[in-house]
PDB file of C-alpha atoms in Angstrom:
ATOM      1  CA  MET J   1     114.489 105.555  68.804  1.00  0.00           C
ATOM      2  CA  ASN J   2     112.348 102.707  70.557  1.00  0.00           C
ATOM      3  CA  TRP J   3     108.928 102.977  71.710  1.00  0.00           C
ATOM      4  CA  ASN J   4     107.634 101.564  75.032  1.00  0.00           C
ATOM      5  CA  TYR J   5     103.960 101.245  73.923  1.00  0.00           C
ATOM      6  CA  PRO J   6     102.523 100.340  70.596  1.00  0.00           C
ATOM      7  CA  PHE J   7     100.536 102.676  68.263  1.00  0.00           C
ATOM      8  CA  ASP J   8      97.104 101.089  69.273  1.00  0.00           C
ATOM      9  CA  THR J   9      93.419 102.185  69.066  1.00  0.00           C
ATOM     10  CA  THR J  10      93.727 104.839  71.692  1.00  0.00           C
ATOM     11  CA  GLU J  11      96.042 106.765  69.605  1.00  0.00           C
ATOM     12  CA  PHE J  12      93.867 106.277  66.353  1.00  0.00           C
ATOM     13  CA  PHE J  13      90.837 107.645  68.450  1.00  0.00           C
ATOM     14  CA  PHE J  14      92.817 110.482  69.661  1.00  0.00           C
ATOM     15  CA  ILE J  15      93.874 111.314  66.094  1.00  0.00           C
ATOM     16  CA  PHE J  16      90.339 110.908  64.445  1.00  0.00           C
ATOM     17  CA  PHE J  17      88.919 112.876  67.340  1.00  0.00           C
ATOM     18  CA  PHE J  18      91.607 115.755  66.660  1.00  0.00           C
ATOM     19  CA  ILE J  19      90.785 115.783  62.775  1.00  0.00           C
ATOM     20  CA  LEU J  20      87.093 115.784  63.160  1.00  0.00           C
ATOM     21  CA  ALA J  21      86.998 118.504  66.040  1.00  0.00           C
ATOM     22  CA  TYR J  22      89.625 120.536  64.313  1.00  0.00           C
ATOM     23  CA  THR J  23      87.843 120.398  60.890  1.00  0.00           C
ATOM     24  CA  ALA J  24      84.451 121.704  62.474  1.00  0.00           C
ATOM     25  CA  TYR J  25      86.362 124.607  64.385  1.00  0.00           C
ATOM     26  CA  ILE J  26      88.088 125.610  60.956  1.00  0.00           C
ATOM     27  CA  ILE J  27      84.787 125.570  59.188  1.00  0.00           C
ATOM     28  CA  ARG J  28      82.905 127.400  61.728  1.00  0.00           C
ATOM     29  CA  THR J  29      86.048 130.228  62.119  1.00  0.00           C
ATOM     30  CA  VAL J  30      85.854 130.825  58.181  1.00  0.00           C
ATOM     31  CA  ARG J  31      82.119 131.003  58.402  1.00  0.00           C
ATOM     32  CA  VAL J  32      82.047 133.642  60.981  1.00  0.00           C
ATOM     33  CA  ALA J  33      84.950 135.620  59.271  1.00  0.00           C
ATOM     34  CA  ARG J  34      82.955 135.382  55.900  1.00  0.00           C
ATOM     35  CA  GLN J  35      79.963 136.810  57.420  1.00  0.00           C
ATOM     36  CA  LEU J  36      81.730 139.830  59.249  1.00  0.00           C
ATOM     37  CA  GLN J  37      83.777 140.278  55.902  1.00  0.00           C
ATOM     38  CA  THR J  38      86.890 139.580  57.482  1.00  0.00           C
ATOM     39  CA  THR J  39      89.892 137.315  56.959  1.00  0.00           C
ATOM     40  CA  ALA J  40      91.003 134.610  59.624  1.00  0.00           C
ATOM     41  CA  ARG J  41      94.745 134.126  58.214  1.00  0.00           C
ATOM     42  CA  THR J  42      95.807 133.675  61.761  1.00  0.00           C
ATOM     43  CA  LEU J  43      93.891 130.389  61.567  1.00  0.00           C
ATOM     44  CA  ILE J  44      96.660 128.926  59.458  1.00  0.00           C
ATOM     45  CA  ILE J  45      99.308 129.696  62.183  1.00  0.00           C
ATOM     46  CA  LYS J  46      97.065 128.070  64.712  1.00  0.00           C
ATOM     47  CA  LEU J  47      96.334 125.048  62.561  1.00  0.00           C
ATOM     48  CA  PHE J  48     100.472 124.630  62.316  1.00  0.00           C
ATOM     49  CA  LEU J  49     100.897 125.221  66.195  1.00  0.00           C
ATOM     50  CA  ARG J  50      98.160 122.779  67.308  1.00  0.00           C
ATOM     51  CA  SER J  51      98.958 119.846  64.887  1.00  0.00           C
ATOM     52  CA  ILE J  52     102.675 119.934  65.988  1.00  0.00           C
ATOM     53  CA  THR J  53     101.455 120.052  69.545  1.00  0.00           C
ATOM     54  CA  PHE J  54      99.129 117.245  69.166  1.00  0.00           C
ATOM     55  CA  SER J  55     101.856 115.182  67.362  1.00  0.00           C
ATOM     56  CA  LEU J  56     104.172 115.903  70.126  1.00  0.00           C
ATOM     57  CA  LEU J  57     101.371 114.540  72.649  1.00  0.00           C
ATOM     58  CA  ILE J  58     100.869 111.309  70.765  1.00  0.00           C
ATOM     59  CA  ILE J  59     104.667 110.883  70.672  1.00  0.00           C
ATOM     60  CA  SER J  60     104.898 111.166  74.203  1.00  0.00           C
ATOM     61  CA  LEU J  61     101.843 109.072  74.910  1.00  0.00           C
ATOM     62  CA  LEU J  62     103.867 106.258  72.894  1.00  0.00           C
ATOM     63  CA  GLY J  63     106.814 106.617  75.433  1.00  0.00           C
ATOM     64  CA  PRO J  64     109.808 107.257  73.115  1.00  0.00           C
ATOM     65  CA  SER J  65     113.104 105.790  74.330  1.00  0.00           C
ATOM     66  CA  PHE J  66     116.571 106.687  73.213  1.00  0.00           C
ATOM     67  CA  GLY J  67     120.203 106.933  74.564  1.00  0.00           C
ATOM     68  CA  GLU J  68     120.845 103.377  75.059  1.00  0.00           C
ATOM     69  CA  ALA J  69     123.220 102.258  77.843  1.00  0.00           C
ATOM     70  CA  ASP J  70     125.003  99.016  78.594  1.00  0.00           C
ATOM     71  CA  ARG J  71     124.703  97.803  82.303  1.00  0.00           C
ATOM     72  CA  ASP J  72     126.273  94.640  84.154  1.00  0.00           C
ATOM     73  CA  VAL J  73     123.585  92.727  86.143  1.00  0.00           C
ATOM     74  CA  GLN J  74     124.828  89.983  88.290  1.00  0.00           C
ATOM     75  CA  ALA J  75     122.495  87.623  90.352  1.00  0.00           C
ATOM     76  CA  LYS J  76     123.892  85.998  93.695  1.00  0.00           C
ATOM     77  CA  GLY J  77     122.206  83.218  95.256  1.00  0.00           C
ATOM     78  CA  LYS J  78     121.986  81.340  98.458  1.00  0.00           C
ATOM     79  CA  ASP J  79     120.980  77.846  99.766  1.00  0.00           C
ATOM     80  CA  ILE J  80     119.257  78.038 103.262  1.00  0.00           C
ATOM     81  CA  PHE J  81     118.090  75.317 105.538  1.00  0.00           C
ATOM     82  CA  LEU J  82     115.509  76.735 107.963  1.00  0.00           C
ATOM     83  CA  ILE J  83     115.826  74.404 111.144  1.00  0.00           C
ATOM     84  CA  VAL J  84     112.461  74.065 113.191  1.00  0.00           C
ATOM     85  CA  ASP J  85     112.330  72.833 116.554  1.00  0.00           C
ATOM     86  CA  LEU J  86     108.920  70.677 116.751  1.00  0.00           C
ATOM     87  CA  SER J  87     109.749  69.358 120.630  1.00  0.00           C
ATOM     88  CA  LYS J  88     106.829  69.700 122.932  1.00  0.00           C
ATOM     89  CA  SER J  89     108.120  72.567 124.834  1.00  0.00           C
ATOM     90  CA  MET J  90     107.621  74.706 121.407  1.00  0.00           C
ATOM     91  CA  ASP J  91     103.788  74.533 122.507  1.00  0.00           C
ATOM     92  CA  ALA J  92     104.660  76.823 125.297  1.00  0.00           C
ATOM     93  CA  ALA J  93     102.356  80.078 125.434  1.00  0.00           C
ATOM     94  CA  ASP J  94     105.207  82.364 126.836  1.00  0.00           C
ATOM     95  CA  VAL J  95     105.188  83.715 123.265  1.00  0.00           C
ATOM     96  CA  THR J  96     101.850  84.639 121.818  1.00  0.00           C
ATOM     97  CA  PRO J  97      99.877  82.697 120.729  1.00  0.00           C
ATOM     98  CA  SER J  98     102.591  79.833 121.216  1.00  0.00           C
ATOM     99  CA  ARG J  99     106.308  79.452 120.394  1.00  0.00           C
ATOM    100  CA  LEU J 100     105.687  77.324 117.476  1.00  0.00           C
ATOM    101  CA  GLU J 101     102.924  79.348 115.953  1.00  0.00           C
ATOM    102  CA  LYS J 102     104.734  82.663 116.313  1.00  0.00           C
ATOM    103  CA  VAL J 103     107.590  80.735 114.578  1.00  0.00           C
ATOM    104  CA  LYS J 104     105.379  79.776 111.722  1.00  0.00           C
ATOM    105  CA  PHE J 105     104.261  83.253 111.120  1.00  0.00           C
ATOM    106  CA  GLU J 106     107.836  84.480 111.068  1.00  0.00           C
ATOM    107  CA  LEU J 107     108.889  81.524 108.706  1.00  0.00           C
ATOM    108  CA  ASN J 108     106.166  83.001 106.256  1.00  0.00           C
ATOM    109  CA  ARG J 109     107.493  86.507 106.331  1.00  0.00           C
ATOM    110  CA  PHE J 110     111.269  85.188 105.933  1.00  0.00           C
ATOM    111  CA  VAL J 111     110.165  83.018 102.848  1.00  0.00           C
ATOM    112  CA  GLN J 112     108.341  85.991 101.320  1.00  0.00           C
ATOM    113  CA  ASN J 113     111.692  88.330 101.619  1.00  0.00           C
ATOM    114  CA  GLU J 114     113.980  85.403 100.143  1.00  0.00           C
ATOM    115  CA  ARG J 115     112.069  84.460  96.926  1.00  0.00           C
ATOM    116  CA  ALA J 116     115.705  84.696  95.069  1.00  0.00           C
ATOM    117  CA  ASN J 117     117.183  82.065  97.279  1.00  0.00           C
ATOM    118  CA  ARG J 118     116.731  78.224  97.535  1.00  0.00           C
ATOM    119  CA  ILE J 119     115.061  77.355 100.741  1.00  0.00           C
ATOM    120  CA  GLY J 120     114.693  73.953 102.656  1.00  0.00           C
ATOM    121  CA  ILE J 121     113.231  73.111 105.949  1.00  0.00           C
ATOM    122  CA  ILE J 122     114.452  70.569 108.520  1.00  0.00           C
ATOM    123  CA  ILE J 123     112.555  69.755 111.324  1.00  0.00           C
ATOM    124  CA  PHE J 124     113.641  67.771 114.632  1.00  0.00           C
ATOM    125  CA  SER J 125     112.981  66.577 118.514  1.00  0.00           C
ATOM    126  CA  ASN J 126     115.016  63.699 119.296  1.00  0.00           C
ATOM    127  CA  ASP J 127     115.695  63.017 115.494  1.00  0.00           C
ATOM    128  CA  ALA J 128     115.814  65.316 112.692  1.00  0.00           C
ATOM    129  CA  PHE J 129     114.267  65.067 109.194  1.00  0.00           C
ATOM    130  CA  ILE J 130     114.029  66.865 106.077  1.00  0.00           C
ATOM    131  CA  HIS J 131     110.481  68.395 105.827  1.00  0.00           C
ATOM    132  CA  VAL J 132     111.084  70.446 102.529  1.00  0.00           C
ATOM    133  CA  PRO J 133     114.189  69.876 100.245  1.00  0.00           C
ATOM    134  CA  LEU J 134     115.828  73.016  98.901  1.00  0.00           C
ATOM    135  CA  THR J 135     113.429  75.000  96.434  1.00  0.00           C
ATOM    136  CA  TYR J 136     112.271  78.012  94.835  1.00  0.00           C
ATOM    137  CA  ASP J 137     108.703  77.265  95.243  1.00  0.00           C
ATOM    138  CA  VAL J 138     107.485  79.817  97.697  1.00  0.00           C
ATOM    139  CA  ALA J 139     103.805  78.543  97.615  1.00  0.00           C
ATOM    140  CA  ALA J 140     105.063  74.969  98.755  1.00  0.00           C
ATOM    141  CA  LEU J 141     107.022  76.241 101.516  1.00  0.00           C
ATOM    142  CA  GLU J 142     103.881  78.166 102.883  1.00  0.00           C
ATOM    143  CA  LEU J 143     102.095  75.064 102.707  1.00  0.00           C
ATOM    144  CA  PHE J 144     104.364  73.080 104.543  1.00  0.00           C
ATOM    145  CA  ILE J 145     105.105  75.576 107.084  1.00  0.00           C
ATOM    146  CA  GLN J 146     101.382  75.742 108.088  1.00  0.00           C
ATOM    147  CA  SER J 147     101.518  72.019 108.502  1.00  0.00           C
ATOM    148  CA  LEU J 148     104.036  72.336 111.341  1.00  0.00           C
ATOM    149  CA  GLN J 149     103.071  70.693 114.615  1.00  0.00           C
ATOM    150  CA  THR J 150     104.833  69.496 117.659  1.00  0.00           C
ATOM    151  CA  ASP J 151     103.104  66.101 117.146  1.00  0.00           C
ATOM    152  CA  LEU J 152     104.360  65.687 113.656  1.00  0.00           C
ATOM    153  CA  LEU J 153     107.281  63.795 114.900  1.00  0.00           C
ATOM    154  CA  PRO J 154     106.976  60.336 116.564  1.00  0.00           C
ATOM    155  CA  THR J 155     109.073  61.267 119.676  1.00  0.00           C
ATOM    156  CA  SER J 156     109.863  64.373 121.840  1.00  0.00           C
ATOM    157  CA  GLY J 157     112.839  65.832 122.997  1.00  0.00           C
ATOM    158  CA  THR J 158     115.341  68.460 121.684  1.00  0.00           C
ATOM    159  CA  ASN J 159     118.234  67.101 119.822  1.00  0.00           C
ATOM    160  CA  ILE J 160     119.408  70.363 117.943  1.00  0.00           C
ATOM    161  CA  CYS J 161     123.013  69.005 117.004  1.00  0.00           C
ATOM    162  CA  ALA J 162     121.544  66.423 114.932  1.00  0.00           C
ATOM    163  CA  ALA J 163     119.393  68.852 113.023  1.00  0.00           C
ATOM    164  CA  THR J 164     122.350  71.107 112.723  1.00  0.00           C
ATOM    165  CA  GLU J 165     124.259  68.209 111.395  1.00  0.00           C
ATOM    166  CA  LEU J 166     121.828  67.213 108.779  1.00  0.00           C
ATOM    167  CA  ALA J 167     121.457  70.640 107.427  1.00  0.00           C
ATOM    168  CA  TYR J 168     125.242  70.715 107.340  1.00  0.00           C
ATOM    169  CA  ASN J 169     125.463  67.350 105.289  1.00  0.00           C
ATOM    170  CA  LYS J 170     122.513  68.619 103.067  1.00  0.00           C
ATOM    171  CA  LEU J 171     124.125  71.880 102.133  1.00  0.00           C
ATOM    172  CA  MET J 172     127.508  70.481 101.380  1.00  0.00           C
ATOM    173  CA  ASN J 173     125.868  67.520  99.065  1.00  0.00           C
ATOM    174  CA  ALA J 174     123.435  70.002  97.396  1.00  0.00           C
ATOM    175  CA  ALA J 175     123.407  69.268  93.769  1.00  0.00           C
ATOM    176  CA  ASP J 176     124.505  72.560  92.511  1.00  0.00           C
ATOM    177  CA  PRO J 177     127.789  73.037  90.318  1.00  0.00           C
ATOM    178  CA  THR J 178     127.863  76.652  90.901  1.00  0.00           C
ATOM    179  CA  GLY J 179     128.859  76.485  94.685  1.00  0.00           C
ATOM    180  CA  ARG J 180     126.139  78.794  96.069  1.00  0.00           C
ATOM    181  CA  SER J 181     126.672  80.377  99.536  1.00  0.00           C
ATOM    182  CA  LYS J 182     125.162  78.180 102.236  1.00  0.00           C
ATOM    183  CA  MET J 183     123.337  79.231 105.388  1.00  0.00           C
ATOM    184  CA  MET J 184     121.189  77.627 108.058  1.00  0.00           C
ATOM    185  CA  VAL J 185     118.611  79.225 110.345  1.00  0.00           C
ATOM    186  CA  LEU J 186     117.619  77.587 113.514  1.00  0.00           C
ATOM    187  CA  PHE J 187     114.624  78.408 115.433  1.00  0.00           C
ATOM    188  CA  THR J 188     114.329  76.800 119.043  1.00  0.00           C
ATOM    189  CA  ASP J 189     114.029  77.396 122.529  1.00  0.00           C
ATOM    190  CA  GLY J 190     117.380  75.716 123.116  1.00  0.00           C
ATOM    191  CA  GLU J 191     116.417  73.265 125.776  1.00  0.00           C
ATOM    192  CA  THR J 192     118.772  70.389 125.045  1.00  0.00           C
ATOM    193  CA  GLY J 193     120.846  68.171 127.051  1.00  0.00           C
ATOM    194  CA  SER J 194     124.226  68.409 125.454  1.00  0.00           C
ATOM    195  CA  GLY J 195     126.562  70.510 123.231  1.00  0.00           C
ATOM    196  CA  CYS J 196     127.623  69.895 119.804  1.00  0.00           C
ATOM    197  CA  SER J 197     130.937  68.136 118.701  1.00  0.00           C
ATOM    198  CA  ASN J 198     133.787  70.449 117.973  1.00  0.00           C
ATOM    199  CA  ALA J 199     134.029  68.651 114.660  1.00  0.00           C
ATOM    200  CA  LEU J 200     130.823  69.941 113.270  1.00  0.00           C
ATOM    201  CA  TYR J 201     131.582  73.361 114.343  1.00  0.00           C
ATOM    202  CA  ASN J 202     135.034  73.226 112.660  1.00  0.00           C
ATOM    203  CA  ASN J 203     133.378  72.126 109.537  1.00  0.00           C
ATOM    204  CA  ILE J 204     130.944  74.755 109.542  1.00  0.00           C
ATOM    205  CA  ARG J 205     133.639  77.538 110.062  1.00  0.00           C
ATOM    206  CA  ARG J 206     135.816  75.684 107.419  1.00  0.00           C
ATOM    207  CA  PHE J 207     133.114  75.879 104.635  1.00  0.00           C
ATOM    208  CA  GLY J 208     131.965  79.140 105.391  1.00  0.00           C
ATOM    209  CA  ILE J 209     128.412  78.097 106.196  1.00  0.00           C
ATOM    210  CA  GLY J 210     126.417  81.109 107.814  1.00  0.00           C
ATOM    211  CA  VAL J 211     124.779  80.115 110.951  1.00  0.00           C
ATOM    212  CA  TYR J 212     121.830  82.025 112.763  1.00  0.00           C
ATOM    213  CA  THR J 213     120.313  81.049 115.689  1.00  0.00           C
ATOM    214  CA  VAL J 214     116.886  82.419 116.798  1.00  0.00           C
ATOM    215  CA  ALA J 215     116.133  81.819 120.420  1.00  0.00           C
ATOM    216  CA  VAL J 216     112.449  81.465 120.763  1.00  0.00           C
ATOM    217  CA  GLY J 217     110.592  82.202 124.252  1.00  0.00           C
ATOM    218  CA  SER J 218     111.314  83.805 127.481  1.00  0.00           C
ATOM    219  CA  LYS J 219     113.837  83.294 130.056  1.00  0.00           C
ATOM    220  CA  ILE J 220     111.456  83.144 132.820  1.00  0.00           C
ATOM    221  CA  GLY J 221     109.709  80.299 131.184  1.00  0.00           C
ATOM    222  CA  ILE J 222     106.204  78.936 131.615  1.00  0.00           C
ATOM    223  CA  SER J 223     104.698  75.465 131.930  1.00  0.00           C
ATOM    224  CA  ILE J 224     103.616  73.240 129.153  1.00  0.00           C
ATOM    225  CA  GLN J 225     100.308  71.939 128.784  1.00  0.00           C
ATOM    226  CA  GLN J 226      99.579  68.459 127.833  1.00  0.00           C
ATOM    227  CA  ASP J 227      96.160  67.050 127.422  1.00  0.00           C
ATOM    228  CA  GLY J 228      94.780  70.373 128.840  1.00  0.00           C
ATOM    229  CA  LYS J 229      96.744  69.880 132.182  1.00  0.00           C
ATOM    230  CA  PRO J 230     100.174  71.119 133.025  1.00  0.00           C
ATOM    231  CA  MET J 231     102.887  68.748 132.470  1.00  0.00           C
ATOM    232  CA  MET J 232     104.558  67.095 135.274  1.00  0.00           C
ATOM    233  CA  ASP J 233     108.017  65.474 135.775  1.00  0.00           C
ATOM    234  CA  LYS J 234     108.740  62.067 137.197  1.00  0.00           C
ATOM    235  CA  ASN J 235     108.842  63.385 140.569  1.00  0.00           C
ATOM    236  CA  ASP J 236     105.235  65.129 140.170  1.00  0.00           C
ATOM    237  CA  LYS J 237     106.931  68.542 139.854  1.00  0.00           C
ATOM    238  CA  LEU J 238     105.669  71.252 137.300  1.00  0.00           C
ATOM    239  CA  VAL J 239     107.692  71.266 134.203  1.00  0.00           C
ATOM    240  CA  ILE J 240     108.888  74.693 133.522  1.00  0.00           C
ATOM    241  CA  SER J 241     110.145  75.334 129.771  1.00  0.00           C
ATOM    242  CA  LYS J 242     112.576  78.154 129.509  1.00  0.00           C
ATOM    243  CA  MET J 243     114.629  79.548 126.645  1.00  0.00           C
ATOM    244  CA  ASP J 244     118.331  78.585 126.914  1.00  0.00           C
ATOM    245  CA  GLU J 245     119.812  81.727 126.006  1.00  0.00           C
ATOM    246  CA  THR J 246     123.391  80.296 127.155  1.00  0.00           C
ATOM    247  CA  PHE J 247     123.576  77.412 124.770  1.00  0.00           C
ATOM    248  CA  LEU J 248     122.275  79.288 121.904  1.00  0.00           C
ATOM    249  CA  ARG J 249     124.687  82.054 122.400  1.00  0.00           C
ATOM    250  CA  ASN J 250     127.614  79.764 122.564  1.00  0.00           C
ATOM    251  CA  MET J 251     126.387  77.777 119.608  1.00  0.00           C
ATOM    252  CA  ALA J 252     126.355  80.771 117.592  1.00  0.00           C
ATOM    253  CA  SER J 253     129.775  81.981 118.873  1.00  0.00           C
ATOM    254  CA  ALA J 254     131.105  78.453 118.100  1.00  0.00           C
ATOM    255  CA  ALA J 255     130.082  78.535 114.688  1.00  0.00           C
ATOM    256  CA  ARG J 256     130.846  82.332 114.012  1.00  0.00           C
ATOM    257  CA  GLY J 257     127.095  82.919 113.626  1.00  0.00           C
ATOM    258  CA  THR J 258     124.705  85.415 114.761  1.00  0.00           C
ATOM    259  CA  TYR J 259     122.382  85.251 117.801  1.00  0.00           C
ATOM    260  CA  TYR J 260     118.670  86.572 117.720  1.00  0.00           C
ATOM    261  CA  GLU J 261     115.614  86.264 119.872  1.00  0.00           C
ATOM    262  CA  LEU J 262     112.129  85.951 119.251  1.00  0.00           C
ATOM    263  CA  ASN J 263     109.388  86.527 122.030  1.00  0.00           C
ATOM    264  CA  ASN J 264     106.781  89.020 123.176  1.00  0.00           C
ATOM    265  CA  ALA J 265     109.442  91.402 124.248  1.00  0.00           C
ATOM    266  CA  LYS J 266     111.755  91.263 121.514  1.00  0.00           C
ATOM    267  CA  ASN J 267     111.528  90.303 117.793  1.00  0.00           C
ATOM    268  CA  ASP J 268     114.940  90.069 115.921  1.00  0.00           C
ATOM    269  CA  ILE J 269     113.422  88.850 112.716  1.00  0.00           C
ATOM    270  CA  PRO J 270     113.682  91.823 110.558  1.00  0.00           C
ATOM    271  CA  LYS J 271     117.419  92.131 111.672  1.00  0.00           C
ATOM    272  CA  LEU J 272     117.782  88.471 110.582  1.00  0.00           C
ATOM    273  CA  ILE J 273     116.110  89.131 107.205  1.00  0.00           C
ATOM    274  CA  ASN J 274     118.342  92.238 106.784  1.00  0.00           C
ATOM    275  CA  ASP J 275     121.524  90.080 107.633  1.00  0.00           C
ATOM    276  CA  VAL J 276     120.709  87.187 105.334  1.00  0.00           C
ATOM    277  CA  ASN J 277     120.102  89.854 102.628  1.00  0.00           C
ATOM    278  CA  VAL J 278     123.299  91.589 102.996  1.00  0.00           C
ATOM    279  CA  ALA J 279     125.556  88.627 103.385  1.00  0.00           C
ATOM    280  CA  GLU J 280     127.504  88.021 100.375  1.00  0.00           C
ATOM    281  CA  GLY J 281     126.135  85.659  97.938  1.00  0.00           C
ATOM    282  CA  THR J 282     127.917  83.334  95.188  1.00  0.00           C
ATOM    283  CA  LEU J 283     127.809  84.608  92.097  1.00  0.00           C
ATOM    284  CA  VAL J 284     125.081  82.410  89.848  1.00  0.00           C
ATOM    285  CA  ASP J 285     124.650  84.466  86.757  1.00  0.00           C
ATOM    286  CA  SER J 286     125.990  87.631  85.190  1.00  0.00           C
ATOM    287  CA  ARG J 287     125.040  89.254  81.929  1.00  0.00           C
ATOM    288  CA  THR J 288     125.132  92.642  80.209  1.00  0.00           C
ATOM    289  CA  ILE J 289     121.796  94.199  79.325  1.00  0.00           C
ATOM    290  CA  THR J 290     120.986  97.242  77.202  1.00  0.00           C
ATOM    291  CA  VAL J 291     118.783  99.914  79.042  1.00  0.00           C
ATOM    292  CA  VAL J 292     116.697 102.559  77.433  1.00  0.00           C
ATOM    293  CA  SER J 293     114.848 105.164  79.387  1.00  0.00           C
ATOM    294  CA  ASN J 294     111.364 106.614  78.610  1.00  0.00           C
ATOM    295  CA  LYS J 295     112.146 110.303  77.368  1.00  0.00           C
ATOM    296  CA  TYR J 296     108.379 111.344  77.137  1.00  0.00           C
ATOM    297  CA  TYR J 297     108.934 114.546  79.080  1.00  0.00           C
ATOM    298  CA  TYR J 298     111.022 116.157  76.422  1.00  0.00           C
ATOM    299  CA  PHE J 299     108.167 115.923  73.965  1.00  0.00           C
ATOM    300  CA  LEU J 300     105.496 117.045  76.577  1.00  0.00           C
ATOM    301  CA  GLY J 301     107.512 119.713  77.742  1.00  0.00           C
ATOM    302  CA  ALA J 302     107.808 120.992  73.974  1.00  0.00           C
ATOM    303  CA  ALA J 303     104.091 120.546  73.615  1.00  0.00           C
ATOM    304  CA  LEU J 304     103.191 122.578  76.647  1.00  0.00           C
ATOM    305  CA  ILE J 305     105.214 125.457  75.308  1.00  0.00           C
ATOM    306  CA  LEU J 306     103.583 125.344  71.956  1.00  0.00           C
ATOM    307  CA  ILE J 307     100.022 125.368  74.019  1.00  0.00           C
ATOM    308  CA  LEU J 308     101.385 128.391  75.773  1.00  0.00           C
ATOM    309  CA  LEU J 309     102.434 130.270  72.409  1.00  0.00           C
ATOM    310  CA  ASP J 310      98.727 129.196  70.951  1.00  0.00           C
ATOM    311  CA  VAL J 311      97.201 130.918  73.805  1.00  0.00           C
ATOM    312  CA  LEU J 312      98.960 134.245  73.163  1.00  0.00           C
ATOM    313  CA  ILE J 313      98.053 134.020  69.380  1.00  0.00           C
ATOM    314  CA  THR J 314      94.602 135.189  68.726  1.00  0.00           C
ATOM    315  CA  ILE J 315      92.319 135.170  65.564  1.00  0.00           C
ATOM    316  CA  GLY J 316      90.690 138.395  64.596  1.00  0.00           C
ATOM    317  CA  THR J 317      87.286 137.718  63.135  1.00  0.00           C
ATOM    318  CA  PHE J 318      85.695 141.331  63.643  1.00  0.00           C
ATOM    319  CA  ARG J 319      86.058 144.897  62.677  1.00  0.00           C
ATOM    320  CA  LEU J 320      85.816 147.986  64.577  1.00  0.00           C
TER     321      LEU J 320
END
């Protein structure tokens, strides 16, 4: 038999208190019986029952465990790159408080739910850069997520394909001999001028890389503020930024991935987190452990039965 808790000061205190209190009880009962010129023979039965009851309560307090069983435990891990659009259009306020701020909030939620996986962050506008390499360090990820701003990169624009290709290359070259499952999650409004090459999509499908595209923004769109004023194009027309649903749906389809939306009317992040969690991971560790369970309730139940029996037995210390 094993014990979940050590025999400590608490148990010694209860034993000392029980002995002290019960000794006083015996002395008092015997004294009353002598004064009444009767016997208190039932006291011996009471002492026996209460000693066993007290012992059972102490045993249940220690948490006895027995009945060992072997259980196979497997750990499956994933490498996930979060690809975040930092183009100027991500400052648009059609998603409260802005597209980028909403993305940052949801990134933190995603990271908190994926602690068992390695996560990296890629940022992009016209060019793509590694913001955080693959890591298990959740605190570092949260810190770098908070630093995301549209002015973090020197140029503006939206080159989704360059960011996707960078994520593909980093996932394929990740220093990991176990060959973990590989995924990329793209957060963008999809405003890009050109589609990605078929070669990139072919490689993603070939190596089974999971692609999850999150469309951020509204289909109606909104103007973009720059220096406190609405942004104008070269022809002095108001620039309206809209979420490009068509491009992102086509991208997800070409990569055999999944499409999600994030805006004031719809938030698919809980579904995204669930899909990533249920996706098959690569086995990175397997072991057999011995499992024991706390069987305190057997001893506690026996103690309660003895307490009930003790209540039914009375000590006669008087004569009619």
